[in-house]
Every structure is written in structure tokens, then in C-alpha cells.
Amino acid sequence: MTNKELANIMYPDVSKTIEDYEKMYPKRNLDDKAVVTRFAPSPTGFVHMGSLLAAFVSRKATKDTNGVFYLRIEDTDGKRSVENGIEGIISDLKAFDIKIDEGALSETEEIGEYGPYIQSKRIEIYHTFAKWLVENDYAYPCFCSEEELEEIRTLQEAQKQRIGYYGKYAKYRFVSNEEKAKKIQNGEKFVLRLKSTGDFNKRIVINDLVRGRIEYPENDIDHVLIKSDGVPVYHFAHVVDDHLMHTTHISRGEEWLPSTPLHIELFNKFGFEVPKFCHLGLLMKIDDEGVRRKLSKRKDPEAAVSYYHEKGIPVEAVSLYLMTIANSNFEGWMDANFGKSIDEFKFDYAKMSKSGSLFDVNKLLNISKNYISRLKASDVYDATLNWALDFDKEFYDLLVKYKDYSIAILNIEREQKKPRKDFESYSSIKSYIWYMYDELFTNLNYEWQNITDKDEIKKILNIYLNKYDINDDKDTWFNKMKEVCDELGYASDMKKYKENPNDYKGNVADISNVLRVALTTKAMTPDLYEIMKLLGKEKMEKRFNMV
Ligand code: GLU
């Protein structure tokens, strides 16, 4: 029986040829240098920061070269796929402003001419390519049971041989087509295996764009390409897809590096051009014990992309940070090109770290602080509102109810040369400004400093309130605090106080502290003059009475 006949028995439903598909997926009309690459996650329900970095650099590389960035959902491993996994990936990309040119938009919609972009919808295509392999003696059906595979392994162990389904151990290489056909006709399940022609004693060179030249032994394992349920494994599916979708750069995690010789063998068997490989290092972190280790999905909350969304860290800050860890020359470029957009920086795979980039969430928060500090108050308001809509209903309602008041609060010490830099995220803002809202001014814990005597505090507050006028300019405002000092035996002049501290009960800083704490409970706040102006005399009086 010829291979062609066997192939027909194995894949009776295949009606197209590889050429038919190649016609349906014509060469892209792009510049020679244009990068076509993809983000190809499995819908596991968890997007790791490392994956986001991969998507980010792929997007960047394609933007830099007028190429194409597409999203391909790799859901052929049913065990790893979770419900709503696809929607999660799509919304994460959206949340981080990583736009796709082509790919899945939801479980049912997509854009682009090279789809379907969800692998489970491409089974017929994989079978067409599989059939071609069988016809050309590059693949065969294997009927080994678990027990038989175990027997092969035991034999290899006994003979001190390399473990695996290869060469003389590849049992179904040596079974006739007739016999295989009979098994299939009897309804026996089979997997499709590659008939490898690689030689383990020869070396294969991979010129990886990130890692440079790497050598591996050639693949000689007859890997499973299609499982017994007809669904392909990653190794096979991605080769077919990257060929038809005209991927120029396979940029993916370094965990795929060891199977690259197999992928190259597959590209070669089909006679397809092999794309460039860019194996990205893992994200690393220095843990509390000072040990450098992988950023772990299990141990590190910051490993999850959802963390940034929940925290309300601006997307722009995350992008800046990702660019910083992607290419270490970016920070210097940014300093030298202040005000320019990331779009003007040229990303280079070769400048990525081979050993994995260090992911330092504090550095990211610092970038975030600087970024937020330069925003206009109304922009901070909008972004905070947006965040609160999803994560803090109480705060959201207050922001809506007191819009102008909230913007004015956010404007304290902002929109100036040296703006305040306390907000590291939109979620942290409430903890800095809560006291400005009566609704939140409950369960108070006053941070009194030098003056703690209640009667003395009351006296200071009363005298001050009588003097306070919201229309005072800053000097007049401050002078009124000094007047309180003079009336109650505190030093209004710091120089005099320092010369003879024992002549006074304290100084003007103690008075302002009492006022600040009475109004906000906090010993440290931004400009008190501004705070009083925003609260107004009525609220001030109310708060003084609460003390
Ligand atoms: N589906 C693979 C994964 O989730 C992607 C590898 C690739 O980008 O080719 O790791």
C-alpha cells in the first residue's frame, strides 16, 4: 500500500491541498524589513507579566517596521484552556493599550485575512498538512498504548540508551502500511508521529536574535504531531500557522528554545522558509532574601497582569517600564530625548537580556509616581474615576458627586514646576485625600504631635477660627497663625524661639500642626492653606468641634 493510500485512509475528510491554502493566504504586501509577528497565548486564564512583555515588544517591533502584529489563540491543549480565557487575554491587551492589527476580537469575531486566528477552528488545515507529511513519508500513525511506551522506556533504561521514541525504538516505523490501514479500519485510535530524519550526533545552529548563535543536537525523536483526538500539538500547529500567516519573527518565551530543533525540522520537511527566532528571557526578581529568581505566578502578585489594572497603575507607566526592561538603552534615550514619545525609540531584539530581565515593581511605581505627577488635575480625576468605577464604588460616587471639588483637591501642588509626587497609582489616591470628604471623615485617629492636651487644642482652634477668613492671601493667613502664637505664649518667630526655647510653650509649627491634625487627622499633608480654602470655614468649624 502506498503512503498516499494510507494518508487517504487516515484523513478521508481532507479535500484541499497545501497549495490551496497557500493561495488563500497569499504573501503579505509589506516592505522587506517589515516584522510580522504574533502574540500566541494559550487561554489559561492567567496572563503573566512576562507574556505581556512579549506582546509589548512584538507590538513595538512591528510598529517600528510597519509590520503586522496579530493575536493567535493557541487553545489546542484542552487541559490548559479555561472558560473565558480568550476574553481575558483580549481585555488584558486592551487594558494595556497593545493594539492588534489582526486576530481574535472575541471567541466569535476576528479581524484580518489570515484567520481563523483561534487554533481550534483550524483543525481541517492541520489535517491537510498532516496528510501531506504522510504522503511524503515524513509522518506515520502510531498505535502504541501507554504500556507499550512504558516497555520501550524500560528497555532503553536497561540498555542505558537515551529515552524517547526514535530510531529503532520507534515501533510503528517498522509496521507495514497494510497493517496500519487495517488497524485504522478496525477503529483503533492513533496519533500522528513525525518520521524524523535528524541525527542526534549532528549539531543544528540556531541564530537567535536575542541570544545569538546557539547549537543543539539535531532532533531525532518521532514526536507526536497530532493527538488521537485529531487535535494537533503546539509544535506542529505553530509551524503550519506561522507559515500560512507569514510570520517573520517567532518571538516567544525561552522555554521553547529546546524544542526549536524539532520546529526547524518541520519547517524544512515542508520546504518552508524558517522564520527568525527571538527567544525572550524570563522575568526575574530579587526576593526578600536577596536571591535572584523567576517572577513567580504563585508567589508574586505583581506577576499577574491583572495586578496593574486593580492597582490602577497608569498604562503609560507600565509601557515605559516594559520598554526600560526590554532595552536597557531606553532610559538613556529617554533622558536625552525628553518629551519624545516611545514611538520614536527603535526597539532592538539584540539588546534584550539573555539571562532574563529583572522586574522591579518599586521601580515601576517610581515611574508611575513621576508620570502621575506630570498629569493635569482633570486627567488624574478622569483616570481615578475610571479606576474607581471598577474597584471602589464608594469613592466613585464621591468623585461623581463632588467633581469640581475633587479636581481642585487633586490640583493641590500640581500643575507647577515641582509637582507633588505622592500618588503612585490611582488606587492609592484615596488614601491621600480621603479626609477632604465628610463622608469618609469617620473612625478618626488624630496624629497629634507636641501639643496633646485637649483643652489647649480646643483653645487654639477657637481662637484661630474667629480669625480665619477664606479670602486671606497666604501671608495674611500665616500671620493669623502667628497671632495665635502671640496670644497663647508660643513663639511666632522661629529665630527667637531657637535662642530661648524655654521662654515659650512651643512655636508656630506646633500651632499649624494642631490645625492640620484637627482638619485632616494627619501630621503631614500637602499645603494647609489650600486645604483650608477647599474645606471652607463651615467644614473647618465642624471638624474643630469633632476634636
Ligand atoms: N502557546 C504558546 C504558549 O502559550 C506560545 C508560544 C509561541 O508564542 O509560539 O506558551
PDB file of N, CA and C in Angstrom, residues 15 29 69 98 108 126 147 175 308 310 381 393 407 455 467:
ATOM      1  N   SER A  15     -10.039  17.719   1.831  1.00  0.00           N
ATOM      2  CA  SER A  15     -10.372  17.908   0.416  1.00  0.00           C
ATOM      3  C   SER A  15      -9.461  18.930  -0.244  1.00  0.00           C
ATOM      4  N   ASN A  29       1.809  42.016   1.495  1.00  0.00           N
ATOM      5  CA  ASN A  29       2.367  43.091   0.696  1.00  0.00           C
ATOM      6  C   ASN A  29       3.061  44.105   1.623  1.00  0.00           C
ATOM      7  N   PHE A  69       1.194  42.929  13.605  1.00  0.00           N
ATOM      8  CA  PHE A  69       1.160  42.232  14.895  1.00  0.00           C
ATOM      9  C   PHE A  69      -0.206  41.572  15.031  1.00  0.00           C
ATOM     10  N   ILE A  98      -2.270  47.594  23.993  1.00  0.00           N
ATOM     11  CA  ILE A  98      -1.477  46.874  22.988  1.00  0.00           C
ATOM     12  C   ILE A  98      -2.451  46.481  21.879  1.00  0.00           C
ATOM     13  N   THR A 108     -15.840  34.726  18.934  1.00  0.00           N
ATOM     14  CA  THR A 108     -16.506  34.544  17.649  1.00  0.00           C
ATOM     15  C   THR A 108     -16.130  35.570  16.574  1.00  0.00           C
ATOM     16  N   TYR A 126      -4.800  21.803   9.660  1.00  0.00           N
ATOM     17  CA  TYR A 126      -3.708  20.968  10.193  1.00  0.00           C
ATOM     18  C   TYR A 126      -3.758  19.577   9.563  1.00  0.00           C
ATOM     19  N   GLU A 147       1.202   1.329  27.885  1.00  0.00           N
ATOM     20  CA  GLU A 147       2.025   0.196  28.358  1.00  0.00           C
ATOM     21  C   GLU A 147       3.178  -0.052  27.383  1.00  0.00           C
ATOM     22  N   VAL A 175       6.190  -1.040  10.934  1.00  0.00           N
ATOM     23  CA  VAL A 175       4.953  -1.773  10.659  1.00  0.00           C
ATOM     24  C   VAL A 175       4.466  -1.368   9.267  1.00  0.00           C
ATOM     25  N   TYR A 308      -1.878  45.182  37.879  1.00  0.00           N
ATOM     26  CA  TYR A 308      -1.664  46.591  37.490  1.00  0.00           C
ATOM     27  C   TYR A 308      -2.976  47.297  37.246  1.00  0.00           C
ATOM     28  N   GLU A 310      -5.876  46.337  38.700  1.00  0.00           N
ATOM     29  CA  GLU A 310      -6.518  46.503  40.005  1.00  0.00           C
ATOM     30  C   GLU A 310      -5.882  47.642  40.795  1.00  0.00           C
ATOM     31  N   TYR A 381      -8.154  63.120  37.651  1.00  0.00           N
ATOM     32  CA  TYR A 381      -9.548  62.877  38.050  1.00  0.00           C
ATOM     33  C   TYR A 381     -10.187  61.824  37.144  1.00  0.00           C
ATOM     34  N   LYS A 393     -16.545  51.525  44.568  1.00  0.00           N
ATOM     35  CA  LYS A 393     -17.830  52.159  44.278  1.00  0.00           C
ATOM     36  C   LYS A 393     -18.043  53.396  45.155  1.00  0.00           C
ATOM     37  N   ILE A 407     -11.455  67.695  41.650  1.00  0.00           N
ATOM     38  CA  ILE A 407     -10.379  68.139  40.754  1.00  0.00           C
ATOM     39  C   ILE A 407      -9.516  69.184  41.472  1.00  0.00           C
ATOM     40  N   ASP A 455      -7.682  70.589  76.179  1.00  0.00           N
ATOM     41  CA  ASP A 455      -8.141  71.957  76.438  1.00  0.00           C
ATOM     42  C   ASP A 455      -7.306  72.954  75.650  1.00  0.00           C
ATOM     43  N   LYS A 467     -10.468  84.109  63.683  1.00  0.00           N
ATOM     44  CA  LYS A 467      -9.640  84.956  62.830  1.00  0.00           C
ATOM     45  C   LYS A 467      -9.746  84.560  61.351  1.00  0.00           C
TER      46      LYS A 467
END
